[in-house]
Structure formats: C-alpha cells, structure tokens
JSON list of C-alpha atoms in Angstrom, two decimals:
[
{"chain": "A", "resi": 1018, "resn": "MET", "atom": "CA", "xyz": [39.26, 29.49, 28.65]},
{"chain": "A", "resi": 1019, "resn": "ILE", "atom": "CA", "xyz": [36.01, 31.40, 28.81]},
{"chain": "A", "resi": 1020, "resn": "TYR", "atom": "CA", "xyz": [32.80, 29.78, 27.63]},
{"chain": "A", "resi": 1021, "resn": "GLN", "atom": "CA", "xyz": [29.73, 31.82, 26.74]},
{"chain": "A", "resi": 1022, "resn": "ALA", "atom": "CA", "xyz": [26.16, 31.28, 25.61]},
{"chain": "A", "resi": 1023, "resn": "ILE", "atom": "CA", "xyz": [23.07, 33.41, 25.15]},
{"chain": "A", "resi": 1024, "resn": "PHE", "atom": "CA", "xyz": [19.79, 32.54, 26.87]},
{"chain": "A", "resi": 1025, "resn": "ALA", "atom": "CA", "xyz": [16.62, 34.09, 25.41]},
{"chain": "A", "resi": 1026, "resn": "SER", "atom": "CA", "xyz": [14.56, 35.30, 28.38]},
{"chain": "A", "resi": 1027, "resn": "PRO", "atom": "CA", "xyz": [11.23, 37.16, 28.51]},
{"chain": "A", "resi": 1028, "resn": "LEU", "atom": "CA", "xyz": [13.27, 40.25, 29.45]},
{"chain": "A", "resi": 1029, "resn": "GLY", "atom": "CA", "xyz": [15.76, 40.01, 26.60]},
{"chain": "A", "resi": 1030, "resn": "ASP", "atom": "CA", "xyz": [18.88, 38.07, 25.83]},
{"chain": "A", "resi": 1031, "resn": "ILE", "atom": "CA", "xyz": [21.08, 37.03, 28.74]},
{"chain": "A", "resi": 1032, "resn": "SER", "atom": "CA", "xyz": [24.80, 36.40, 28.28]},
{"chain": "A", "resi": 1033, "resn": "ILE", "atom": "CA", "xyz": [26.13, 33.60, 30.49]},
{"chain": "A", "resi": 1034, "resn": "GLN", "atom": "CA", "xyz": [29.82, 32.96, 30.99]},
{"chain": "A", "resi": 1035, "resn": "SER", "atom": "CA", "xyz": [31.66, 30.07, 32.55]},
{"chain": "A", "resi": 1036, "resn": "ASP", "atom": "CA", "xyz": [35.17, 28.84, 33.23]},
{"chain": "A", "resi": 1037, "resn": "GLY", "atom": "CA", "xyz": [33.94, 25.42, 32.12]},
{"chain": "A", "resi": 1038, "resn": "LYS", "atom": "CA", "xyz": [32.92, 24.25, 35.60]},
{"chain": "A", "resi": 1039, "resn": "HIS", "atom": "CA", "xyz": [31.30, 27.30, 37.22]},
{"chain": "A", "resi": 1040, "resn": "VAL", "atom": "CA", "xyz": [29.00, 30.15, 36.26]},
{"chain": "A", "resi": 1041, "resn": "THR", "atom": "CA", "xyz": [31.21, 33.25, 36.37]},
{"chain": "A", "resi": 1042, "resn": "ALA", "atom": "CA", "xyz": [28.89, 35.86, 34.86]},
{"chain": "A", "resi": 1043, "resn": "LEU", "atom": "CA", "xyz": [25.28, 36.39, 33.84]},
{"chain": "A", "resi": 1044, "resn": "TYR", "atom": "CA", "xyz": [24.26, 39.72, 32.31]},
{"chain": "A", "resi": 1045, "resn": "PHE", "atom": "CA", "xyz": [21.40, 41.10, 30.29]},
{"chain": "A", "resi": 1046, "resn": "VAL", "atom": "CA", "xyz": [22.95, 41.89, 26.93]},
{"chain": "A", "resi": 1047, "resn": "GLY", "atom": "CA", "xyz": [23.46, 45.64, 26.76]},
{"chain": "A", "resi": 1048, "resn": "GLN", "atom": "CA", "xyz": [23.02, 46.34, 30.48]},
{"chain": "A", "resi": 1049, "resn": "ARG", "atom": "CA", "xyz": [25.35, 48.57, 32.47]},
{"chain": "A", "resi": 1050, "resn": "TYR", "atom": "CA", "xyz": [28.55, 46.61, 33.26]},
{"chain": "A", "resi": 1051, "resn": "ASP", "atom": "CA", "xyz": [27.65, 44.14, 30.49]},
{"chain": "A", "resi": 1052, "resn": "GLY", "atom": "CA", "xyz": [30.38, 41.51, 30.44]},
{"chain": "A", "resi": 1053, "resn": "THR", "atom": "CA", "xyz": [29.35, 39.98, 27.13]},
{"chain": "A", "resi": 1054, "resn": "LEU", "atom": "CA", "xyz": [32.39, 39.02, 25.09]},
{"chain": "A", "resi": 1055, "resn": "GLU", "atom": "CA", "xyz": [32.95, 39.72, 21.43]},
{"chain": "A", "resi": 1056, "resn": "GLN", "atom": "CA", "xyz": [32.07, 36.84, 19.13]},
{"chain": "A", "resi": 1057, "resn": "GLY", "atom": "CA", "xyz": [35.11, 34.59, 18.76]},
{"chain": "A", "resi": 1058, "resn": "ALA", "atom": "CA", "xyz": [36.57, 35.65, 22.13]},
{"chain": "A", "resi": 1059, "resn": "SER", "atom": "CA", "xyz": [35.06, 32.61, 23.84]},
{"chain": "A", "resi": 1060, "resn": "LYS", "atom": "CA", "xyz": [34.03, 29.02, 23.19]},
{"chain": "A", "resi": 1061, "resn": "SER", "atom": "CA", "xyz": [30.44, 27.83, 23.21]},
{"chain": "A", "resi": 1062, "resn": "LEU", "atom": "CA", "xyz": [29.08, 27.05, 26.66]},
{"chain": "A", "resi": 1063, "resn": "GLU", "atom": "CA", "xyz": [26.29, 25.06, 25.01]},
{"chain": "A", "resi": 1064, "resn": "ALA", "atom": "CA", "xyz": [28.75, 22.22, 24.34]},
{"chain": "A", "resi": 1065, "resn": "LEU", "atom": "CA", "xyz": [29.34, 21.68, 28.08]},
{"chain": "A", "resi": 1066, "resn": "PRO", "atom": "CA", "xyz": [27.15, 19.72, 30.55]},
{"chain": "A", "resi": 1067, "resn": "LEU", "atom": "CA", "xyz": [26.92, 22.86, 32.71]},
{"chain": "A", "resi": 1068, "resn": "TRP", "atom": "CA", "xyz": [24.82, 24.56, 30.03]},
{"chain": "A", "resi": 1069, "resn": "LYS", "atom": "CA", "xyz": [21.85, 22.24, 30.57]},
{"chain": "A", "resi": 1070, "resn": "THR", "atom": "CA", "xyz": [21.97, 22.96, 34.32]},
{"chain": "A", "resi": 1071, "resn": "ILE", "atom": "CA", "xyz": [21.98, 26.73, 33.76]},
{"chain": "A", "resi": 1072, "resn": "GLU", "atom": "CA", "xyz": [19.34, 26.57, 31.02]},
{"chain": "A", "resi": 1073, "resn": "THR", "atom": "CA", "xyz": [17.07, 24.46, 33.25]},
{"chain": "A", "resi": 1074, "resn": "TYR", "atom": "CA", "xyz": [17.53, 26.84, 36.18]},
{"chain": "A", "resi": 1075, "resn": "LEU", "atom": "CA", "xyz": [16.67, 29.93, 34.13]},
{"chain": "A", "resi": 1076, "resn": "THR", "atom": "CA", "xyz": [13.74, 28.26, 32.36]},
{"chain": "A", "resi": 1077, "resn": "ARG", "atom": "CA", "xyz": [12.26, 27.21, 35.71]},
{"chain": "A", "resi": 1078, "resn": "TYR", "atom": "CA", "xyz": [12.84, 30.66, 37.20]},
{"chain": "A", "resi": 1079, "resn": "PHE", "atom": "CA", "xyz": [11.14, 32.47, 34.33]},
{"chain": "A", "resi": 1080, "resn": "LYS", "atom": "CA", "xyz": [8.18, 30.04, 34.55]},
{"chain": "A", "resi": 1081, "resn": "GLY", "atom": "CA", "xyz": [7.67, 31.26, 38.13]},
{"chain": "A", "resi": 1082, "resn": "GLU", "atom": "CA", "xyz": [9.22, 28.29, 39.90]},
{"chain": "A", "resi": 1083, "resn": "LYS", "atom": "CA", "xyz": [11.73, 28.65, 42.73]},
{"chain": "A", "resi": 1084, "resn": "PRO", "atom": "CA", "xyz": [14.92, 26.87, 41.68]},
{"chain": "A", "resi": 1085, "resn": "ASP", "atom": "CA", "xyz": [17.66, 26.77, 44.33]},
{"chain": "A", "resi": 1086, "resn": "PRO", "atom": "CA", "xyz": [20.69, 28.92, 43.40]},
{"chain": "A", "resi": 1087, "resn": "GLN", "atom": "CA", "xyz": [22.78, 27.02, 45.95]},
{"chain": "A", "resi": 1088, "resn": "LYS", "atom": "CA", "xyz": [22.66, 24.02, 43.59]},
{"chain": "A", "resi": 1089, "resn": "LEU", "atom": "CA", "xyz": [24.50, 25.91, 40.85]},
{"chain": "A", "resi": 1090, "resn": "PRO", "atom": "CA", "xyz": [28.29, 26.05, 40.80]},
{"chain": "A", "resi": 1091, "resn": "LEU", "atom": "CA", "xyz": [28.86, 29.80, 41.08]},
{"chain": "A", "resi": 1092, "resn": "ALA", "atom": "CA", "xyz": [32.25, 31.53, 40.95]},
{"chain": "A", "resi": 1093, "resn": "PRO", "atom": "CA", "xyz": [31.71, 35.29, 40.73]},
{"chain": "A", "resi": 1094, "resn": "GLN", "atom": "CA", "xyz": [34.92, 37.31, 40.45]},
{"chain": "A", "resi": 1095, "resn": "GLY", "atom": "CA", "xyz": [35.29, 40.30, 42.75]},
{"chain": "A", "resi": 1096, "resn": "THR", "atom": "CA", "xyz": [36.89, 41.65, 45.89]},
{"chain": "A", "resi": 1097, "resn": "ALA", "atom": "CA", "xyz": [36.50, 39.91, 49.25]},
{"chain": "A", "resi": 1098, "resn": "PHE", "atom": "CA", "xyz": [33.99, 42.58, 50.29]},
{"chain": "A", "resi": 1099, "resn": "GLN", "atom": "CA", "xyz": [31.95, 42.21, 47.10]},
{"chain": "A", "resi": 1100, "resn": "LYS", "atom": "CA", "xyz": [31.84, 38.44, 47.55]},
{"chain": "A", "resi": 1101, "resn": "ARG", "atom": "CA", "xyz": [30.66, 38.92, 51.15]},
{"chain": "A", "resi": 1102, "resn": "VAL", "atom": "CA", "xyz": [27.80, 41.13, 49.96]},
{"chain": "A", "resi": 1103, "resn": "TRP", "atom": "CA", "xyz": [26.92, 38.69, 47.17]},
{"chain": "A", "resi": 1104, "resn": "GLN", "atom": "CA", "xyz": [26.67, 35.90, 49.77]},
{"chain": "A", "resi": 1105, "resn": "LYS", "atom": "CA", "xyz": [24.18, 38.08, 51.65]},
{"chain": "A", "resi": 1106, "resn": "LEU", "atom": "CA", "xyz": [22.15, 38.42, 48.43]},
{"chain": "A", "resi": 1107, "resn": "LEU", "atom": "CA", "xyz": [22.02, 34.64, 48.05]},
{"chain": "A", "resi": 1108, "resn": "ALA", "atom": "CA", "xyz": [20.43, 34.47, 51.52]},
{"chain": "A", "resi": 1109, "resn": "ILE", "atom": "CA", "xyz": [17.45, 36.67, 50.55]},
{"chain": "A", "resi": 1110, "resn": "PRO", "atom": "CA", "xyz": [14.53, 34.27, 50.07]},
{"chain": "A", "resi": 1111, "resn": "TYR", "atom": "CA", "xyz": [12.63, 34.10, 46.80]},
{"chain": "A", "resi": 1112, "resn": "GLY", "atom": "CA", "xyz": [9.86, 36.70, 46.83]},
{"chain": "A", "resi": 1113, "resn": "GLU", "atom": "CA", "xyz": [11.36, 38.72, 49.69]},
{"chain": "A", "resi": 1114, "resn": "VAL", "atom": "CA", "xyz": [13.29, 41.98, 49.70]},
{"chain": "A", "resi": 1115, "resn": "THR", "atom": "CA", "xyz": [15.74, 43.74, 51.96]},
{"chain": "A", "resi": 1116, "resn": "THR", "atom": "CA", "xyz": [17.50, 47.10, 51.90]},
{"chain": "A", "resi": 1117, "resn": "TYR", "atom": "CA", "xyz": [21.07, 48.21, 51.34]},
{"chain": "A", "resi": 1118, "resn": "GLY", "atom": "CA", "xyz": [21.00, 49.59, 54.89]},
{"chain": "A", "resi": 1119, "resn": "ALA", "atom": "CA", "xyz": [19.89, 46.27, 56.37]},
{"chain": "A", "resi": 1120, "resn": "ILE", "atom": "CA", "xyz": [22.77, 44.48, 54.67]},
{"chain": "A", "resi": 1121, "resn": "ALA", "atom": "CA", "xyz": [25.18, 47.20, 55.86]},
{"chain": "A", "resi": 1122, "resn": "ALA", "atom": "CA", "xyz": [23.87, 46.86, 59.43]},
{"chain": "A", "resi": 1123, "resn": "GLU", "atom": "CA", "xyz": [24.42, 43.11, 59.35]},
{"chain": "A", "resi": 1124, "resn": "ILE", "atom": "CA", "xyz": [27.98, 43.52, 58.08]},
{"chain": "A", "resi": 1125, "resn": "ALA", "atom": "CA", "xyz": [28.64, 46.15, 60.77]},
{"chain": "A", "resi": 1126, "resn": "GLN", "atom": "CA", "xyz": [27.40, 43.75, 63.44]},
{"chain": "A", "resi": 1127, "resn": "GLU", "atom": "CA", "xyz": [29.50, 40.87, 62.08]},
{"chain": "A", "resi": 1128, "resn": "THR", "atom": "CA", "xyz": [32.65, 42.99, 61.97]},
{"chain": "A", "resi": 1129, "resn": "GLY", "atom": "CA", "xyz": [32.08, 44.68, 65.33]},
{"chain": "A", "resi": 1130, "resn": "LYS", "atom": "CA", "xyz": [31.78, 48.15, 63.81]},
{"chain": "A", "resi": 1131, "resn": "PRO", "atom": "CA", "xyz": [29.18, 50.65, 65.01]},
{"chain": "A", "resi": 1132, "resn": "HIS", "atom": "CA", "xyz": [28.18, 51.49, 61.44]},
{"chain": "A", "resi": 1133, "resn": "PHE", "atom": "CA", "xyz": [28.80, 50.37, 57.89]},
{"chain": "A", "resi": 1134, "resn": "SER", "atom": "CA", "xyz": [28.11, 52.26, 54.68]},
{"chain": "A", "resi": 1135, "resn": "ALA", "atom": "CA", "xyz": [24.93, 51.37, 52.81]},
{"chain": "A", "resi": 1136, "resn": "GLN", "atom": "CA", "xyz": [26.51, 53.12, 49.80]},
{"chain": "A", "resi": 1137, "resn": "ALA", "atom": "CA", "xyz": [29.45, 50.68, 49.87]},
{"chain": "A", "resi": 1138, "resn": "VAL", "atom": "CA", "xyz": [26.95, 47.83, 49.94]},
{"chain": "A", "resi": 1139, "resn": "GLY", "atom": "CA", "xyz": [25.08, 49.43, 47.04]},
{"chain": "A", "resi": 1140, "resn": "ASN", "atom": "CA", "xyz": [28.27, 49.64, 45.01]},
{"chain": "A", "resi": 1141, "resn": "ALA", "atom": "CA", "xyz": [28.98, 45.94, 45.62]},
{"chain": "A", "resi": 1142, "resn": "VAL", "atom": "CA", "xyz": [25.38, 44.99, 44.78]},
{"chain": "A", "resi": 1143, "resn": "GLY", "atom": "CA", "xyz": [25.66, 47.01, 41.57]},
{"chain": "A", "resi": 1144, "resn": "ARG", "atom": "CA", "xyz": [28.76, 45.06, 40.55]},
{"chain": "A", "resi": 1145, "resn": "ASN", "atom": "CA", "xyz": [27.12, 41.65, 41.01]},
{"chain": "A", "resi": 1146, "resn": "PRO", "atom": "CA", "xyz": [28.32, 39.69, 37.97]},
{"chain": "A", "resi": 1147, "resn": "ILE", "atom": "CA", "xyz": [25.66, 36.95, 38.18]},
{"chain": "A", "resi": 1148, "resn": "SER", "atom": "CA", "xyz": [22.30, 38.72, 37.95]},
{"chain": "A", "resi": 1149, "resn": "ILE", "atom": "CA", "xyz": [19.05, 36.92, 38.74]},
{"chain": "A", "resi": 1150, "resn": "ILE", "atom": "CA", "xyz": [20.82, 33.86, 40.24]},
{"chain": "A", "resi": 1151, "resn": "ILE", "atom": "CA", "xyz": [22.57, 36.07, 42.82]},
{"chain": "A", "resi": 1152, "resn": "PRO", "atom": "CA", "xyz": [19.38, 38.08, 43.37]},
{"chain": "A", "resi": 1153, "resn": "CYS", "atom": "CA", "xyz": [20.49, 41.71, 43.50]},
{"chain": "A", "resi": 1154, "resn": "HIS", "atom": "CA", "xyz": [17.01, 42.66, 42.28]},
{"chain": "A", "resi": 1155, "resn": "ARG", "atom": "CA", "xyz": [15.73, 41.83, 45.79]},
{"chain": "A", "resi": 1156, "resn": "VAL", "atom": "CA", "xyz": [17.53, 44.82, 47.32]},
{"chain": "A", "resi": 1157, "resn": "ILE", "atom": "CA", "xyz": [15.55, 48.05, 47.47]},
{"chain": "A", "resi": 1158, "resn": "GLY", "atom": "CA", "xyz": [15.94, 51.53, 48.91]},
{"chain": "A", "resi": 1159, "resn": "LYS", "atom": "CA", "xyz": [14.98, 52.16, 52.54]},
{"chain": "A", "resi": 1160, "resn": "ASP", "atom": "CA", "xyz": [11.89, 54.04, 51.33]},
{"chain": "A", "resi": 1161, "resn": "GLY", "atom": "CA", "xyz": [10.78, 51.09, 49.21]},
{"chain": "A", "resi": 1162, "resn": "SER", "atom": "CA", "xyz": [12.05, 52.57, 45.96]},
{"chain": "A", "resi": 1163, "resn": "LEU", "atom": "CA", "xyz": [13.41, 50.34, 43.23]},
{"chain": "A", "resi": 1164, "resn": "THR", "atom": "CA", "xyz": [16.90, 51.74, 42.94]},
{"chain": "A", "resi": 1165, "resn": "GLY", "atom": "CA", "xyz": [20.16, 50.64, 41.45]},
{"chain": "A", "resi": 1166, "resn": "TYR", "atom": "CA", "xyz": [19.59, 47.74, 39.09]},
{"chain": "A", "resi": 1167, "resn": "ALA", "atom": "CA", "xyz": [22.20, 47.48, 36.31]},
{"chain": "A", "resi": 1168, "resn": "GLY", "atom": "CA", "xyz": [19.70, 45.61, 34.11]},
{"chain": "A", "resi": 1169, "resn": "GLY", "atom": "CA", "xyz": [17.23, 48.50, 34.38]},
{"chain": "A", "resi": 1170, "resn": "ILE", "atom": "CA", "xyz": [14.45, 49.38, 36.81]},
{"chain": "A", "resi": 1171, "resn": "GLU", "atom": "CA", "xyz": [11.73, 47.93, 34.57]},
{"chain": "A", "resi": 1172, "resn": "ARG", "atom": "CA", "xyz": [13.47, 44.54, 34.63]},
{"chain": "A", "resi": 1173, "resn": "LYS", "atom": "CA", "xyz": [13.88, 44.76, 38.41]},
{"chain": "A", "resi": 1174, "resn": "LYS", "atom": "CA", "xyz": [10.17, 45.52, 38.77]},
{"chain": "A", "resi": 1175, "resn": "TRP", "atom": "CA", "xyz": [9.28, 42.60, 36.47]},
{"chain": "A", "resi": 1176, "resn": "LEU", "atom": "CA", "xyz": [11.52, 40.18, 38.42]},
{"chain": "A", "resi": 1177, "resn": "LEU", "atom": "CA", "xyz": [10.04, 41.20, 41.76]},
{"chain": "A", "resi": 1178, "resn": "GLU", "atom": "CA", "xyz": [6.50, 40.91, 40.42]},
{"chain": "A", "resi": 1179, "resn": "ARG", "atom": "CA", "xyz": [7.34, 37.47, 38.94]},
{"chain": "A", "resi": 1180, "resn": "GLU", "atom": "CA", "xyz": [8.37, 36.46, 42.46]},
{"chain": "A", "resi": 1181, "resn": "GLY", "atom": "CA", "xyz": [5.05, 37.68, 43.83]},
{"chain": "A", "resi": 1182, "resn": "ARG", "atom": "CA", "xyz": [6.23, 41.03, 45.21]},
{"chain": "A", "resi": 1183, "resn": "ARG", "atom": "CA", "xyz": [4.25, 44.16, 44.70]},
{"chain": "A", "resi": 1184, "resn": "ALA", "atom": "CA", "xyz": [6.92, 46.36, 43.16]},
{"chain": "A", "resi": 1185, "resn": "ALA", "atom": "CA", "xyz": [5.13, 49.70, 43.35]},
{"chain": "A", "resi": 1186, "resn": "PRO", "atom": "CA", "xyz": [7.03, 52.30, 45.39]},
{"chain": "A", "resi": 1187, "resn": "ASP", "atom": "CA", "xyz": [4.03, 53.09, 47.59]},
{"chain": "A", "resi": 1188, "resn": "TYR", "atom": "CA", "xyz": [4.17, 49.98, 49.77]},
{"chain": "A", "resi": 1189, "resn": "LEU", "atom": "CA", "xyz": [5.78, 50.02, 53.18]},
{"chain": "A", "resi": 1190, "resn": "PRO", "atom": "CA", "xyz": [8.99, 48.00, 52.88]},
{"chain": "A", "resi": 1191, "resn": "GLU", "atom": "CA", "xyz": [9.62, 47.76, 56.62]},
{"chain": "A", "resi": 1192, "resn": "ALA", "atom": "CA", "xyz": [6.60, 45.47, 56.94]},
{"chain": "A", "resi": 1193, "resn": "ARG", "atom": "CA", "xyz": [7.90, 43.13, 54.27]},
{"chain": "A", "resi": 1194, "resn": "ILE", "atom": "CA", "xyz": [11.69, 43.15, 54.57]},
{"chain": "A", "resi": 1195, "resn": "ALA", "atom": "CA", "xyz": [13.08, 39.69, 55.08]},
{"chain": "A", "resi": 1196, "resn": "PRO", "atom": "CA", "xyz": [15.66, 39.35, 57.82]},
{"chain": "A", "resi": 1197, "resn": "ILE", "atom": "CA", "xyz": [19.08, 38.64, 56.44]}
]
C-alpha cells in the first residue's frame, strides 16, 4: 500500500509518499520526475503516526532550523549506485555544498578506480526521490553554478539561501566545498 499526503511549503506543495513505515518519496508537485499519485491511488498518510514526524521535520526545516535527516525512516527506491550517491548526499552538512565531481572522486577512491563519471553522479542526484531531506540541492557545478535541480533552479537557490549559503554563481565554490 502506498500512503500519500501534501505538505504546503513556502516553495509550493510537496507530495510525500510512504510505505506506511518509511518515507519513500518527497517531490514538489509538478517538478520533473514528479512521483505524485493520482487521487484515489493511495491512502492518506496523515492517518499514520509517521505523518507527524515528517510534518515536524519539514516545518522545522522551513523555519530555518537544522533537523537531522538521519532520524527519519527513509527508504528511497533506486539502483545500488543511486542509493550509494544518495547516502553521499545525506553526509553533506546543512549549509554546505559539494560538487558532482567531488562525489565522483570519492566513489572512484572507494572503488579503487582512477576516475569516476561526474555525469553518472549527476544522473543519480537528479533521480533522488526524497528531495530536501536527502539534500540534492547541496550539489553544485564545479564552477559554482546551480545546475540540475528537478524542483527548479529558483527553489534550489532558495533552499541554499535558507541554509545560509550565498547562492549567487559568482562565489568561489572551492573555498566553501564541504569534504564528503
């Protein structure tokens, strides 16, 4: 059974899905790769205890607090590689950014390869099914550009600024990139 609810955020409605015990998806309604189900295709998540946990997390986040995503029961669906990349995203601290290339370099090092594709990492980041909580908005281009956010670049900019990051493309990202 799939459970779903809509959370009204400052950036628009967010569709949240669950298997009843875990968060399985979180999308801005209407975004690219939107996983929102048709009305009647799911049961109400609001009737489950998990809803209060998710609602509290998102409310705190949008107020500018730093709730811990590790305290949420997350179960994103994807390939083993995508899940590996999403774990890397969860390690990016609140208010920090990294690049697709930095994540690719870390995966290359872990797997003993001389190089790993930043584009492959970008594709996995772009397929993140649990936006905001798995913070794909904290990944930027190597030149500091705000690239590749399925929810839209303006939302990515807003999220980074909410976290205290200057999101203008003219800053030097290498001085601010958090180690992964």
